[in-house]
XYZ file of C-alpha atoms in Angstrom:
565
model
C -31.161 22.752 13.514
C -31.442 26.526 13.941
C -28.577 28.322 15.657
C -28.724 30.963 18.359
C -29.045 34.452 16.843
C -25.765 36.354 16.926
C -25.257 39.380 19.077
C -24.141 42.706 17.655
C -20.883 42.478 15.774
C -21.605 38.891 14.751
C -20.665 37.310 18.111
C -23.102 34.542 19.088
C -25.176 35.210 22.191
C -23.981 31.914 23.647
C -20.371 33.140 23.509
C -21.375 36.391 25.198
C -23.126 34.414 27.925
C -19.992 32.311 28.490
C -17.850 35.457 28.696
C -20.232 37.022 31.246
C -20.229 33.818 33.306
C -16.411 33.799 33.280
C -16.299 37.389 34.513
C -18.864 36.750 37.235
C -16.932 33.693 38.377
C -13.734 35.736 38.689
C -15.337 38.329 41.016
C -14.889 36.437 44.339
C -11.203 35.860 43.618
C -10.312 39.252 42.232
C -8.616 40.280 45.486
C -5.973 37.614 44.834
C -4.160 40.136 42.666
C -3.839 42.576 45.551
C -2.134 41.259 48.663
C -1.615 37.737 50.085
C -3.569 34.990 48.332
C -6.072 33.104 50.502
C -7.552 29.629 50.030
C -10.911 31.213 49.167
C -9.380 33.252 46.390
C -7.524 30.206 45.013
C -10.766 28.205 44.965
C -12.508 31.110 43.239
C -9.788 31.335 40.552
C -9.988 27.583 39.787
C -13.387 27.563 38.043
C -13.644 30.565 35.660
C -11.195 29.072 33.053
C -13.975 26.554 32.333
C -15.981 29.514 31.047
C -13.186 30.365 28.592
C -13.390 26.822 27.221
C -17.189 27.210 27.110
C -16.821 30.295 24.885
C -14.585 28.337 22.516
C -17.011 25.409 22.337
C -20.124 27.595 21.959
C -18.485 29.581 19.193
C -18.295 26.338 17.198
C -21.767 25.140 18.196
C -24.047 27.548 20.122
C -26.264 24.641 21.194
C -23.425 22.513 22.529
C -24.416 20.773 25.757
C -20.804 20.778 26.915
C -20.502 24.524 26.342
C -23.511 25.354 28.488
C -22.425 22.963 31.261
C -19.001 24.640 31.402
C -20.706 28.052 31.410
C -22.690 27.072 34.503
C -19.601 25.667 36.262
C -17.710 28.899 35.623
C -20.068 30.835 37.949
C -19.686 28.323 40.823
C -17.400 30.663 42.894
C -20.060 33.391 42.683
C -22.758 30.914 43.741
C -20.639 29.804 46.726
C -20.088 33.429 47.718
C -23.840 34.091 47.452
C -24.578 31.058 49.663
C -22.087 32.303 52.244
C -23.668 35.740 52.176
C -27.200 34.395 52.690
C -26.393 31.552 55.094
C -26.774 32.199 58.895
C -23.022 31.918 59.561
C -20.936 33.935 61.984
C -17.685 35.720 61.265
C -16.380 37.877 58.439
C -17.592 37.316 54.880
C -14.320 35.749 53.754
C -14.399 33.360 56.713
C -17.956 32.329 55.880
C -16.990 31.641 52.232
C -14.026 29.575 53.468
C -16.362 27.542 55.668
C -18.658 26.799 52.708
C -15.713 25.611 50.569
C -14.407 23.491 53.421
C -17.790 21.881 54.018
C -18.210 21.004 50.348
C -14.699 19.503 50.103
C -14.197 17.583 46.848
C -17.926 17.301 46.140
C -17.938 20.214 43.621
C -15.013 18.649 41.766
C -16.650 15.221 41.632
C -19.951 16.773 40.557
C -18.143 18.743 37.836
C -16.506 15.588 36.503
C -19.890 13.843 36.465
C -21.797 16.586 34.619
C -18.951 17.158 32.137
C -18.939 13.408 31.387
C -22.677 13.591 30.823
C -22.219 16.601 28.552
C -19.514 14.892 26.511
C -21.782 11.915 25.967
C -20.717 8.387 25.058
C -21.555 8.120 21.373
C -20.932 4.971 19.365
C -18.147 6.426 17.251
C -14.466 5.936 18.033
C -13.641 9.645 18.459
C -16.329 10.162 21.121
C -15.197 7.099 23.071
C -11.595 8.264 23.030
C -12.633 11.768 24.044
C -14.458 10.342 27.035
C -11.577 8.007 27.914
C -9.004 10.787 27.835
C -11.181 13.082 29.949
C -11.965 10.459 32.589
C -8.300 9.467 32.729
C -7.057 12.974 33.440
C -10.048 13.734 35.672
C -9.183 10.682 37.763
C -5.617 11.934 38.168
C -6.805 15.407 39.198
C -9.338 14.053 41.699
C -6.716 11.755 43.210
C -4.244 14.632 43.621
C -6.898 16.860 45.228
C -8.025 14.108 47.622
C -4.442 13.415 48.696
C -3.799 17.149 49.165
C -6.943 17.425 51.297
C -5.904 14.500 53.487
C -2.233 15.378 54.027
C -2.369 19.172 53.758
C -4.422 22.127 54.873
C -7.149 24.062 53.076
C -4.526 26.161 51.288
C -2.842 23.086 49.798
C -6.186 21.630 48.722
C -7.102 24.969 47.087
C -3.808 25.061 45.144
C -4.309 21.452 43.972
C -7.907 22.198 42.961
C -6.921 25.331 41.038
C -4.072 23.697 39.130
C -6.133 20.545 38.496
C -9.114 22.444 37.093
C -6.844 24.581 34.935
C -5.344 21.376 33.552
C -8.808 19.903 32.946
C -9.866 23.116 31.192
C -6.863 22.859 28.844
C -7.621 19.181 28.241
C -11.268 19.926 27.464
C -10.249 22.671 25.024
C -8.133 20.154 23.110
C -10.689 17.342 23.306
C -13.586 19.535 22.178
C -11.766 20.884 19.116
C -9.758 17.807 18.046
C -10.809 15.968 14.888
C -8.745 12.916 15.816
C -7.322 11.465 18.997
C -4.618 8.880 19.574
C -5.478 5.610 21.300
C -4.844 6.044 24.996
C -2.462 3.096 25.112
C 0.069 4.844 22.845
C 1.160 7.500 25.377
C 1.060 4.792 28.034
C 3.522 2.756 25.975
C 5.703 5.831 25.436
C 5.648 6.631 29.150
C 6.514 3.009 29.921
C 9.480 3.148 27.509
C 10.788 6.353 29.084
C 10.129 5.016 32.585
C 11.955 1.777 31.796
C 14.999 3.715 30.621
C 14.934 5.862 33.779
C 14.515 2.822 36.049
C 17.411 0.988 34.424
C 19.592 4.092 34.544
C 18.636 4.799 38.162
C 19.308 1.204 39.242
C 22.727 1.177 37.598
C 23.468 4.598 39.122
C 22.560 3.382 42.613
C 24.711 0.294 42.132
C 27.590 2.476 40.962
C 27.200 4.773 43.969
C 27.264 1.789 46.346
C 30.343 0.366 44.618
C 32.087 3.749 44.816
C 31.315 4.002 48.508
C 32.688 0.502 49.126
C 35.854 1.367 47.207
C 36.299 4.720 48.934
C 36.041 6.529 45.586
C 35.767 10.323 46.012
C 32.311 11.842 45.322
C 30.365 8.585 44.897
C 27.135 10.516 44.343
C 28.631 12.299 41.337
C 29.934 9.020 39.917
C 26.529 7.375 40.370
C 24.729 10.305 38.735
C 27.079 10.321 35.732
C 26.748 6.567 35.228
C 22.957 6.791 35.579
C 22.811 9.527 32.928
C 25.031 7.544 30.552
C 22.988 4.362 30.997
C 19.739 6.273 30.438
C 21.186 7.751 27.238
C 22.168 4.272 26.049
C 18.920 2.551 27.023
C 16.593 5.261 25.665
C 17.198 4.396 21.960
C 16.424 0.753 22.717
C 13.215 1.749 24.507
C 12.213 4.014 21.650
C 12.987 1.249 19.157
C 10.548 -0.977 21.062
C 7.968 1.816 20.908
C 8.468 2.175 17.148
C 8.090 -1.569 16.691
C 4.806 -1.415 18.585
C 3.525 1.380 16.347
C 4.754 -0.382 13.201
C 2.897 -3.527 14.191
C -0.268 -1.435 14.477
C 0.122 1.038 11.602
C 2.694 -0.557 9.284
C 6.039 0.921 8.306
C 4.343 4.001 6.894
C 5.772 4.396 3.376
C 6.785 2.780 0.111
C 10.531 2.998 -0.419
C 12.357 3.141 -3.739
C 13.222 -0.509 -3.240
C 9.523 -1.347 -2.895
C 8.650 0.450 -6.131
C 11.573 -1.272 -7.876
C 10.346 -4.639 -6.608
C 6.830 -3.922 -7.871
C 7.979 -2.927 -11.363
C 10.886 -5.386 -11.704
C 8.794 -7.894 -13.666
C 6.859 -5.301 -15.641
C 8.469 -6.349 -18.925
C 8.770 -10.077 -18.429
C 5.416 -10.677 -16.753
C 2.888 -12.055 -19.232
C 0.064 -10.063 -17.646
C 1.332 -6.795 -16.075
C -1.837 -6.574 -13.984
C -0.469 -9.413 -11.865
C 2.025 -6.874 -10.505
C -0.839 -4.931 -8.924
C -1.325 -7.721 -6.389
C 2.300 -7.250 -5.338
C 1.719 -3.500 -4.974
C -1.455 -4.145 -2.952
C 0.398 -6.463 -0.558
C 3.024 -3.774 0.025
C 0.320 -1.164 0.653
C -1.347 -3.394 3.246
C 1.995 -4.007 4.986
C 3.018 -0.338 4.894
C -0.298 0.982 6.271
C -1.184 -1.764 8.755
C -4.336 -3.006 6.997
C -5.558 -6.577 6.799
C -5.647 -6.595 2.999
C -5.599 -4.269 0.000
C -6.390 -4.377 -3.707
C -5.242 -2.080 -6.520
C -7.444 -1.804 -9.602
C -7.001 0.015 -12.907
C -9.434 2.545 -14.345
C -12.629 3.774 -12.703
C -13.715 0.343 -11.510
C -13.794 0.112 -7.700
C -14.150 -3.676 -7.794
C -16.241 -5.932 -5.586
C -15.418 -5.897 -1.896
C -17.133 -5.723 1.492
C -18.878 -2.517 2.481
C -16.430 -1.731 5.294
C -13.495 -1.484 2.871
C -12.200 2.058 2.342
C -11.589 3.260 -1.222
C -8.949 5.806 -2.304
C -8.830 7.091 -5.912
C -5.491 7.106 -7.747
C -5.131 10.219 -9.878
C -2.398 11.350 -12.297
C -2.629 14.816 -13.869
C -6.315 15.073 -13.020
C -7.138 11.699 -14.575
C -8.252 8.792 -12.445
C -6.007 5.880 -13.369
C -6.994 3.410 -10.668
C -8.279 2.672 -7.196
C -6.745 1.293 -4.026
C -9.159 -0.312 -1.565
C -8.037 -1.355 1.916
C -9.525 -3.688 4.493
C -9.012 -2.052 7.916
C -8.338 -4.153 10.986
C -10.770 -2.100 13.074
C -14.476 -2.472 12.194
C -14.903 1.309 12.435
C -12.341 1.951 9.733
C -8.675 2.901 9.613
C -7.011 5.136 12.150
C -6.391 8.735 10.992
C -2.684 7.926 10.931
C -3.327 5.016 8.569
C -5.443 7.247 6.344
C -2.579 9.737 6.107
C -0.176 6.909 5.246
C -2.369 5.722 2.369
C -2.864 9.325 1.200
C 0.924 9.794 1.166
C 1.413 6.569 -0.806
C -1.396 7.312 -3.260
C 0.699 9.469 -5.693
C 3.359 6.748 -5.912
C 0.699 4.073 -6.352
C -0.965 6.203 -9.025
C 2.286 6.324 -11.011
C 2.701 2.554 -10.619
C -0.895 1.999 -11.749
C -0.306 4.318 -14.698
C 2.810 2.366 -15.665
C 0.967 -0.942 -15.457
C -1.925 0.490 -17.480
C 0.493 1.623 -20.187
C 2.111 -1.813 -20.151
C -1.324 -3.425 -20.561
C -2.104 -1.086 -23.446
C 1.246 -1.884 -25.048
C 0.565 -5.595 -24.635
C -2.816 -5.196 -26.312
C -1.177 -3.233 -29.130
C 1.415 -6.001 -29.593
C -1.323 -8.595 -29.693
C -3.181 -6.547 -32.311
C -0.029 -6.338 -34.443
C 0.536 -10.077 -34.120
C -3.067 -10.814 -35.062
C -2.850 -8.488 -38.068
C 0.389 -10.217 -39.076
C -1.292 -13.615 -38.764
C -4.199 -12.367 -40.839
C -1.757 -11.215 -43.506
C -0.023 -14.591 -43.403
C -3.405 -16.263 -43.848
C -4.119 -14.085 -46.880
C -0.748 -14.920 -48.412
C -1.345 -18.578 -47.629
C -4.666 -18.475 -49.428
C -3.096 -16.829 -52.468
C -0.325 -19.417 -52.611
C -2.573 -22.391 -51.946
C -5.487 -21.390 -54.149
C -3.645 -19.406 -56.832
C -0.002 -20.299 -57.357
C -0.385 -23.921 -56.224
C -3.000 -24.945 -58.811
C -1.157 -22.920 -61.476
C 2.078 -24.848 -60.865
C 0.191 -28.144 -60.741
C -1.488 -27.447 -64.069
C 1.767 -26.331 -65.648
C 3.468 -29.514 -64.423
C 0.735 -31.692 -65.894
C 1.027 -29.960 -69.280
C 4.801 -30.405 -69.296
C 4.467 -34.081 -68.410
C 1.899 -34.600 -71.175
C 4.108 -32.875 -73.719
C 7.105 -34.944 -72.567
C 5.148 -38.146 -73.118
C 4.146 -37.108 -76.645
C 7.458 -35.505 -77.568
C 10.184 -36.884 -75.264
C 13.184 -34.617 -74.706
C 15.778 -33.957 -71.991
C 14.851 -30.326 -71.428
C 11.165 -31.233 -70.892
C 12.206 -33.898 -68.375
C 14.420 -31.350 -66.569
C 11.615 -28.776 -66.602
C 9.189 -31.320 -65.164
C 11.669 -32.140 -62.349
C 12.215 -28.450 -61.626
C 8.492 -27.848 -61.418
C 8.178 -30.762 -58.994
C 10.901 -29.167 -56.812
C 9.081 -25.834 -56.940
C 5.861 -27.483 -55.827
C 7.703 -29.182 -52.938
C 9.232 -25.868 -51.888
C 5.822 -24.228 -52.110
C 4.371 -26.913 -49.811
C 7.188 -26.226 -47.297
C 6.533 -22.492 -47.416
C 2.795 -22.995 -46.989
C 3.369 -25.386 -44.070
C 5.680 -22.875 -42.428
C 3.180 -20.049 -42.760
C 0.342 -21.776 -40.949
C 0.759 -25.436 -39.970
C -2.576 -27.193 -40.238
C -1.787 -29.346 -37.182
C -1.883 -26.178 -35.035
C -5.458 -25.454 -35.981
C -6.447 -27.671 -33.059
C -3.660 -26.318 -30.838
C -1.625 -29.564 -30.890
C 2.013 -28.385 -30.976
C 3.387 -31.897 -30.372
C 1.732 -33.377 -33.475
C 2.660 -30.348 -35.569
C 6.354 -30.635 -34.634
C 6.391 -34.384 -35.235
C 4.881 -33.878 -38.713
C 7.378 -31.102 -39.428
C 10.370 -33.241 -38.448
C 8.957 -36.160 -40.476
C 8.776 -33.935 -43.554
C 12.454 -32.983 -43.119
C 13.406 -36.622 -42.691
C 11.491 -37.509 -45.847
C 13.753 -35.082 -47.670
C 16.854 -36.921 -46.440
C 17.816 -34.743 -43.414
C 18.914 -36.364 -40.137
C 16.657 -34.458 -37.703
C 15.889 -35.561 -34.133
C 13.077 -34.168 -31.954
C 13.036 -34.082 -28.132
C 9.761 -33.001 -26.510
C 9.176 -32.142 -22.851
C 5.768 -30.467 -22.904
C 3.564 -31.082 -19.873
C 0.709 -28.867 -21.035
C -0.426 -27.095 -24.195
C 1.111 -23.600 -24.510
C -0.912 -20.605 -25.751
C -1.635 -20.522 -29.488
C 0.664 -17.544 -30.195
C 3.539 -19.272 -28.434
C 2.834 -22.544 -30.265
C 2.960 -20.824 -33.660
C 6.183 -19.013 -32.739
C 7.840 -22.254 -31.553
C 6.748 -24.149 -34.665
C 8.129 -21.480 -36.997
C 11.326 -21.255 -34.955
C 11.969 -24.993 -35.350
C 11.074 -24.898 -39.062
C 13.340 -21.903 -39.751
C 16.190 -23.243 -37.607
C 16.234 -26.682 -39.250
C 15.903 -25.156 -42.729
C 18.876 -22.833 -42.118
C 20.963 -25.707 -40.750
C 20.262 -27.771 -43.886
C 20.705 -24.984 -46.428
C 23.470 -22.811 -45.013
C 25.388 -24.767 -42.364
C 25.829 -28.061 -44.193
C 24.771 -29.899 -41.042
C 24.831 -33.670 -40.950
C 22.788 -33.961 -37.762
C 20.196 -31.587 -36.308
C 18.446 -31.795 -32.935
C 15.302 -29.847 -32.010
C 14.408 -29.620 -28.303
C 11.108 -28.173 -27.010
C 10.237 -28.157 -23.305
C 8.314 -26.064 -20.813
C 9.093 -24.802 -17.349
C 7.230 -22.651 -14.844
C 5.711 -19.743 -16.740
C 7.696 -20.225 -19.976
C 8.381 -22.478 -22.964
C 11.896 -23.036 -24.338
C 12.976 -24.304 -27.758
C 16.440 -25.078 -29.139
C 17.771 -26.111 -32.549
C 21.320 -27.512 -32.425
C 23.332 -28.532 -35.504
C 26.857 -29.757 -36.199
C 27.368 -27.592 -39.259
C 30.015 -24.973 -40.025
C 28.827 -22.668 -37.222
C 30.359 -19.247 -36.679
C 28.851 -15.765 -36.705
C 26.368 -15.129 -39.517
C 23.877 -12.353 -40.265
C 20.231 -12.962 -39.505
C 18.054 -13.599 -42.508
C 14.495 -12.504 -43.032
C 13.107 -15.588 -41.289
C 15.159 -15.336 -38.087
C 14.762 -11.543 -37.966
C 10.979 -11.969 -38.140
C 11.133 -14.652 -35.430
C 13.202 -12.420 -33.148
C 10.689 -9.592 -33.487
C 7.811 -11.981 -32.828
C 9.584 -13.354 -29.750
C 10.167 -9.842 -28.401
C 6.543 -8.986 -29.145
C 5.487 -11.929 -26.987
C 7.823 -10.856 -24.173
C 10.496 -13.467 -24.984
C 13.952 -13.575 -26.558
C 15.885 -15.364 -29.322
C 19.622 -16.077 -28.938
C 22.275 -17.498 -31.271
C 25.221 -19.331 -29.688
C 28.031 -21.624 -30.753
C 27.500 -25.344 -30.162
C 30.093 -27.745 -28.710
C 32.228 -29.132 -30.315
C 31.036 -27.373 -33.483
C 27.935 -25.983 -35.053
C 25.258 -23.504 -34.057
C 22.722 -23.368 -31.228
C 19.511 -21.366 -31.612
C 17.569 -20.707 -28.372
C 14.031 -19.339 -28.015
C 12.335 -18.484 -24.699
C 8.709 -17.322 -24.496
C 6.622 -16.544 -21.397
C 3.338 -18.379 -21.057
C 2.157 -16.968 -17.729
C 1.111 -20.451 -16.560
C 2.679 -23.111 -14.380
C 3.163 -26.497 -16.024
């Protein structure tokens, strides 16, 4: 849309027209600055300020309907004076103008309210509706005051009320026309009600105190009542304002994320199997803090799938987009400006949280890669032992046995027995590296076979299982190796007569224990337990060594599974 060509000096012609209209409107009331002020002059001074607002509006938009309506209203005093000059009325000119104003009464004011409402327009957006509501509210107050002044006072009183009322409406229009956001009209009503309630309570208590002082013949009862009223108002006002804050918090949320909130979000960052689960906790806090129905926090550039009315805010750290927070506003037209500011203020904190979670996810992926590479290396070693060293030892044993049958001797018999022990140890090592029973993910069968192999060797090993569901493969392998290493250490190093292995699950974790009645005491971790501790920490768990009662050692392993049994 083309704009009105500017006048010389870059001032739009529309602004010049509004300035001229303001000056013309001031002409009939210019004598008010020289001598006693008359009702005519007061009426004439009431309307030109609308022209000042018109200049402000037209400077922003030279084609503004509101600006041109206000420009026309600014010249109303001049039009009334012209009518008085041309009309066949008797008396002096000032008296004729006064008659015209008196005949019109409140009609010009009502007409002005009507045409300004038309100029404002009732658009479908929230800002336009609030602009109209605020204007009509204040216009109703002004009209009521002018009508009452006209009924109970003279023309002078009505002129004063009209002048002050129009000046107030001009100030209101200046704010409404330039504001980019407006508060809901019920908020100042609530604030006024809170202040009024405090004043009413204080006044009532003050009146009661004054009456009591009068009955008790206390000197200066009015002073006593006033002091008590002031004290009660001071005490009640914080309670009233607390109620107002509760009302706003119910609408907009508490407005911020505290240190405690951030600590609560990140408290489980290490122990949580999937750190991204923590984002749902952060989203819930965002929704509560900003007064939205729901919120989601996503990592990376993905904005996720949500309804079209959701509002999306990017999360940026050092110029890099690390995530997105999307909110579901309660109002179908979107969040209030105050809610938008709240989310904008929380966005840097949320961005740091999202960055921390993203780093935790990357670290978890790196740990998983290391574990997979370690498993691949174990598989390679297993293949070398099973396909290389195993057949070599078997062949060597068969040759020794054949030689012993042809040439019997004690040293060949001892060598054959030693080779058989080596093959048995090799089978134990191979079983510990990758138990075949775990290929199908059956930890229960694998542990039962492991314990049976120890029993076949003469060890008194008991197994207690409390698994309600199959744990993840990585956790199953770690538990199997923990039991194998723990039982082996109890047999070899602790001289245990009885060993108990316990494996059970609970919400989100699996626990394993190996308890023996051996020598116990503090001992350094070997290669096997050191490797198990690192694997447990890599999976987000922990391995502990404790003394058993009445004697022996207790090994404890805890691993997160991220699932409920």
